[in-house]
């Protein structure tokens, strides 16, 4: 359609430049690359506005009507194929084993079940493109053990729950140490956990904080900004002195 000739390709690229688009050309499907189909559909959806304008400029009214009718399906395909691509990438590489594969596949099955429940309730938040296209609000709550977790964290939580390696680490470390170890692999869930762990569980820390504040900020030092000092005194986490020092200019 758009790539049927070199002229169309140049015209479409010029249009994308004028619209300050993130991409300038469409992708073409090839059976050699197994992630190609998902990338092609994703690129079409990202350039949907540019494609519509190009078809209108070229007078391709039949194509225009067909594209408008099918854009909803393209949004869904873009989301679901993107999820499948992510799963496929996790099943590649040299440093993998059958337990790791089993964990990821089980997590993906649970995510599919969770998505089905949410779709039945009219909640499409997990499908970024589809949700944006339909402008659906988050009207439903999933009636299972991840229902109290924000939508954007649920998929990552299901992956963590089926991670055998993470389960072993959890048995060996304290809660704070465990979540620090998970912050790179599961950043969203870890950040949610940190927000809970850093809260004062009792008034003891508050009372201790007032006592320490009186010791640090005396009358002679009443203009001292004690925020960083208080953080170091109250926390049980060992500061990474070397990392902090490397961030400072001598």
C-alpha positions as a printed NumPy array, in Angstrom:
array([[  0.   ,   0.   ,   0.   ],
       [  2.339,   2.731,   1.254],
       [  5.505,   0.906,   0.346],
       [  4.436,  -0.211,  -3.129],
       [  6.767,   2.29 ,  -4.737],
       [  9.835,   4.32 ,  -3.907],
       [  7.808,   7.494,  -4.468],
       [  5.241,   6.564,  -1.817],
       [  8.044,   5.717,   0.582],
       [  9.688,   9.113,   0.104],
       [  6.392,  10.965,   0.399],
       [  5.426,   9.12 ,   3.555],
       [  8.851,   9.775,   5.082],
       [  8.514,  13.477,   4.318],
       [  5.075,  13.51 ,   5.928],
       [  6.464,  11.876,   9.065],
       [  9.261,  14.445,   9.199],
       [  6.759,  17.288,   8.975],
       [  4.681,  15.756,  11.774],
       [  7.765,  15.211,  13.983],
       [  6.974,  11.507,  14.218],
       [  9.121,   9.102,  16.225],
       [  9.343,   6.804,  13.178],
       [  9.781,   7.637,   9.508],
       [  9.006,   4.379,   7.693],
       [  6.818,   1.31 ,   8.055],
       [  8.27 ,  -2.129,   8.701],
       [  7.758,  -5.112,   6.417],
       [  7.035,  -8.634,   7.562],
       [  9.599, -11.354,   7.023],
       [  9.13 , -14.993,   7.973],
       [ 12.825, -15.266,   8.846],
       [ 12.564, -13.144,  11.988],
       [ 10.131, -14.622,  14.505],
       [  9.425, -11.27 ,  16.2  ],
       [  8.812,  -9.511,  12.89 ],
       [  5.018,  -9.786,  12.871],
       [  4.625,  -8.111,  16.261],
       [  6.997,  -5.297,  15.331],
       [  5.181,  -4.684,  12.041],
       [  1.769,  -4.356,  13.695],
       [  3.227,  -2.208,  16.463],
       [  4.793,   0.198,  13.978],
       [  1.519,   0.467,  12.031],
       [ -0.359,   1.42 ,  15.196],
       [  2.271,   3.958,  16.26 ],
       [  2.026,   5.613,  12.839],
       [ -1.756,   5.348,  12.564],
       [ -2.298,   9.111,  12.404],
       [  0.388,   9.546,   9.77 ],
       [ -1.062,   6.678,   7.707],
       [ -4.554,   8.166,   7.868],
       [ -3.32 ,  11.549,   6.712],
       [ -1.262,  10.005,   3.92 ],
       [ -4.227,   7.993,   2.631],
       [ -6.393,  11.103,   2.719],
       [ -3.781,  13.13 ,   0.814],
       [ -3.495,  10.384,  -1.82 ],
       [ -7.257,  10.062,  -2.184],
       [ -7.258,   6.398,  -1.108],
       [-10.743,   6.562,   0.366],
       [-11.397,   2.805,   0.199],
       [ -8.176,   2.087,   2.043],
       [ -9.036,   4.861,   4.495],
       [-12.384,   3.306,   5.426],
       [-10.836,  -0.137,   5.743],
       [ -8.017,   1.192,   7.927],
       [-10.471,   2.974,  10.238],
       [-12.538,  -0.204,  10.553],
       [ -9.535,  -2.373,  11.391],
       [ -7.489,  -0.04 ,  13.597],
       [ -9.151,  -1.415,  16.731],
       [ -7.975,  -4.896,  15.829],
       [ -4.504,  -3.565,  15.099],
       [ -4.392,  -2.03 ,  18.573],
       [ -5.232,  -5.373,  20.188],
       [ -2.789,  -7.315,  17.992],
       [ -0.053,  -4.818,  18.758],
       [ -0.516,  -5.349,  22.499],
       [ -0.89 ,  -9.134,  22.518],
       [  1.951,  -9.733,  20.043],
       [  4.165,  -7.453,  22.097],
       [  3.469,  -9.613,  25.159],
       [  4.237, -12.776,  23.174],
       [  7.478, -11.239,  21.921],
       [  8.514, -10.465,  25.49 ],
       [  7.798, -14.054,  26.51 ],
       [  9.753, -15.398,  23.522],
       [ 12.753, -13.228,  24.387],
       [ 12.754, -14.634,  27.926],
       [ 12.965, -18.141,  26.487],
       [ 16.09 , -17.346,  24.471],
       [ 19.751, -17.139,  25.374],
       [ 22.519, -19.379,  26.676],
       [ 22.199, -18.842,  30.441],
       [ 18.761, -20.47 ,  30.718],
       [ 17.37 , -23.75 ,  32.022],
       [ 14.094, -25.675,  32.152],
       [ 13.087, -24.307,  35.566],
       [ 13.467, -20.753,  34.284],
       [ 11.344, -21.603,  31.228],
       [  8.679, -23.214,  33.418],
       [  8.504, -20.162,  35.687],
       [  8.032, -17.746,  32.788],
       [  5.418, -19.872,  31.021],
       [  3.422, -20.36 ,  34.228],
       [  3.572, -16.629,  34.905],
       [  2.333, -15.89 ,  31.377],
       [ -0.574, -18.344,  31.753],
       [ -1.6  , -16.616,  34.974],
       [ -1.374, -13.254,  33.255],
       [ -3.676, -14.512,  30.48 ],
       [ -6.197, -15.688,  33.085],
       [ -5.95 , -12.34 ,  34.875],
       [ -6.417, -10.429,  31.607],
       [ -9.522, -12.479,  30.774],
       [-11.088, -11.619,  34.124],
       [-10.289,  -7.948,  33.685],
       [-11.618,  -7.823,  30.115],
       [-14.889,  -9.401,  31.28 ],
       [-15.163,  -6.52 ,  33.741],
       [-14.469,  -3.951,  31.037],
       [-10.928,  -3.194,  32.209],
       [ -8.373,  -2.932,  29.37 ],
       [ -5.616,  -1.17 ,  31.32 ],
       [ -3.085,  -3.972,  30.647],
       [ -3.41 ,  -3.399,  26.869],
       [ -1.724,  -0.044,  26.376],
       [ -2.617,   0.57 ,  22.735],
       [ -6.085,  -0.956,  22.917],
       [ -6.862,   0.986,  26.076],
       [ -5.688,   4.241,  24.502],
       [ -7.683,   3.629,  21.352],
       [-10.952,   2.796,  23.086],
       [-10.415,   5.4  ,  25.822],
       [-11.79 ,   2.924,  28.317],
       [-11.669,   3.859,  31.983],
       [-10.568,   1.39 ,  34.606],
       [-14.04 ,   0.262,  35.613],
       [-13.359,  -3.212,  36.91 ],
       [-11.535,  -4.898,  39.75 ],
       [-10.23 ,  -8.424,  39.315],
       [-11.672, -10.785,  41.895],
       [ -8.511, -12.707,  42.781],
       [ -5.365, -12.388,  44.906],
       [ -3.834,  -9.597,  42.768],
       [ -6.949,  -7.425,  42.785],
       [ -5.584,  -5.013,  45.389],
       [ -2.43 ,  -4.33 ,  43.358],
       [ -2.403,  -1.447,  40.829],
       [ -3.014,  -2.49 ,  37.223],
       [  0.438,  -1.474,  36.026],
       [  2.093,  -3.748,  38.62 ],
       [ -0.065,  -6.888,  38.334],
       [  1.789,  -8.525,  35.417],
       [  5.152,  -8.073,  37.088],
       [  3.75 ,  -9.396,  40.369],
       [  2.557, -12.595,  38.688],
       [  6.022, -13.095,  37.198],
       [  7.619, -12.645,  40.61 ],
       [  5.186, -15.043,  42.266],
       [  6.277, -17.789,  39.86 ],
       [ 10.015, -17.072,  40.079],
       [ 11.643, -20.049,  41.821],
       [ 14.959, -18.222,  42.255],
       [ 13.23 , -15.293,  43.952],
       [ 11.435, -17.721,  46.272],
       [ 14.775, -19.144,  47.39 ],
       [ 16.199, -15.663,  48.021],
       [ 13.122, -14.764,  50.049],
       [ 13.777, -17.709,  52.366],
       [ 17.362, -16.613,  52.981],
       [ 17.083, -12.836,  53.383],
       [ 15.072, -10.337,  55.368],
       [ 12.243,  -8.413,  53.709],
       [ 14.308,  -5.292,  53.074],
       [ 17.263,  -7.304,  51.744],
       [ 14.972,  -9.344,  49.504],
       [ 13.334,  -6.336,  47.872],
       [ 16.695,  -4.65 ,  47.384],
       [ 17.812,  -7.783,  45.539],
       [ 14.651,  -7.697,  43.392],
       [ 14.736,  -4.017,  42.468],
       [ 16.397,  -4.586,  39.066],
       [ 14.405,  -7.644,  37.989],
       [ 11.026,  -6.428,  39.286],
       [ 11.294,  -2.624,  39.648],
       [  7.563,  -1.838,  39.848],
       [  6.746,  -4.397,  42.547],
       [  9.908,  -3.514,  44.459],
       [  9.069,   0.184,  44.459],
       [  5.572,  -0.591,  45.728],
       [  7.087,  -2.723,  48.495],
       [  9.624,  -0.035,  49.41 ],
       [  6.779,   2.442,  49.885],
       [  5.318,   0.085,  52.478],
       [  8.589,  -0.899,  54.165],
       [  9.788,   2.684,  54.71 ],
       [  6.668,   3.657,  56.621],
       [  6.904,   4.024,  60.391],
       [  5.291,   0.936,  61.924],
       [  5.047,   2.565,  65.372],
       [  5.666,   5.874,  67.132],
       [  8.99 ,   4.585,  68.458],
       [ 10.956,   5.785,  65.454],
       [  9.245,   9.168,  65.621],
       [ 10.153,   9.575,  69.287],
       [ 13.713,   8.443,  68.611],
       [ 13.878,  10.907,  65.769],
       [ 12.938,  13.834,  68.01 ],
       [ 15.609,  12.839,  70.524],
       [ 18.269,  12.586,  67.822],
       [ 17.147,  15.894,  66.312],
       [ 17.693,  17.633,  69.662],
       [ 21.242,  16.245,  69.73 ],
       [ 22.113,  17.235,  66.161],
       [ 20.395,  20.602,  65.818],
       [ 21.514,  22.54 ,  68.853],
       [ 21.157,  26.277,  69.418],
       [ 24.597,  26.767,  67.969],
       [ 23.589,  24.885,  64.818],
       [ 20.   ,  26.085,  64.47 ],
       [ 20.409,  26.849,  60.754],
       [ 21.676,  23.372,  59.931],
       [ 19.716,  21.382,  57.317],
       [ 19.474,  18.034,  59.094],
       [ 17.425,  16.058,  56.545],
       [ 20.329,  13.937,  55.284],
       [ 21.835,  13.555,  58.769],
       [ 18.524,  12.322,  60.158],
       [ 18.157,   9.819,  57.361],
       [ 21.57 ,   8.339,  58.087],
       [ 20.985,   8.156,  61.823],
       [ 17.525,   6.583,  61.683],
       [ 18.013,   4.074,  58.888],
       [ 19.429,   0.609,  59.468],
       [ 20.618,   0.389,  55.875],
       [ 24.359,   0.684,  55.487],
       [ 25.193,   3.673,  53.252],
       [ 27.097,   2.914,  50.038],
       [ 29.94 ,   5.316,  50.776],
       [ 31.983,   4.418,  47.692],
       [ 29.003,   4.968,  45.352],
       [ 28.118,   8.279,  47.023],
       [ 31.728,   9.443,  46.851],
       [ 31.957,   8.62 ,  43.139],
       [ 28.98 ,  10.893,  42.459],
       [ 30.715,  13.888,  44.026],
       [ 33.25 ,  16.02 ,  42.189],
       [ 36.51 ,  16.549,  44.027]])
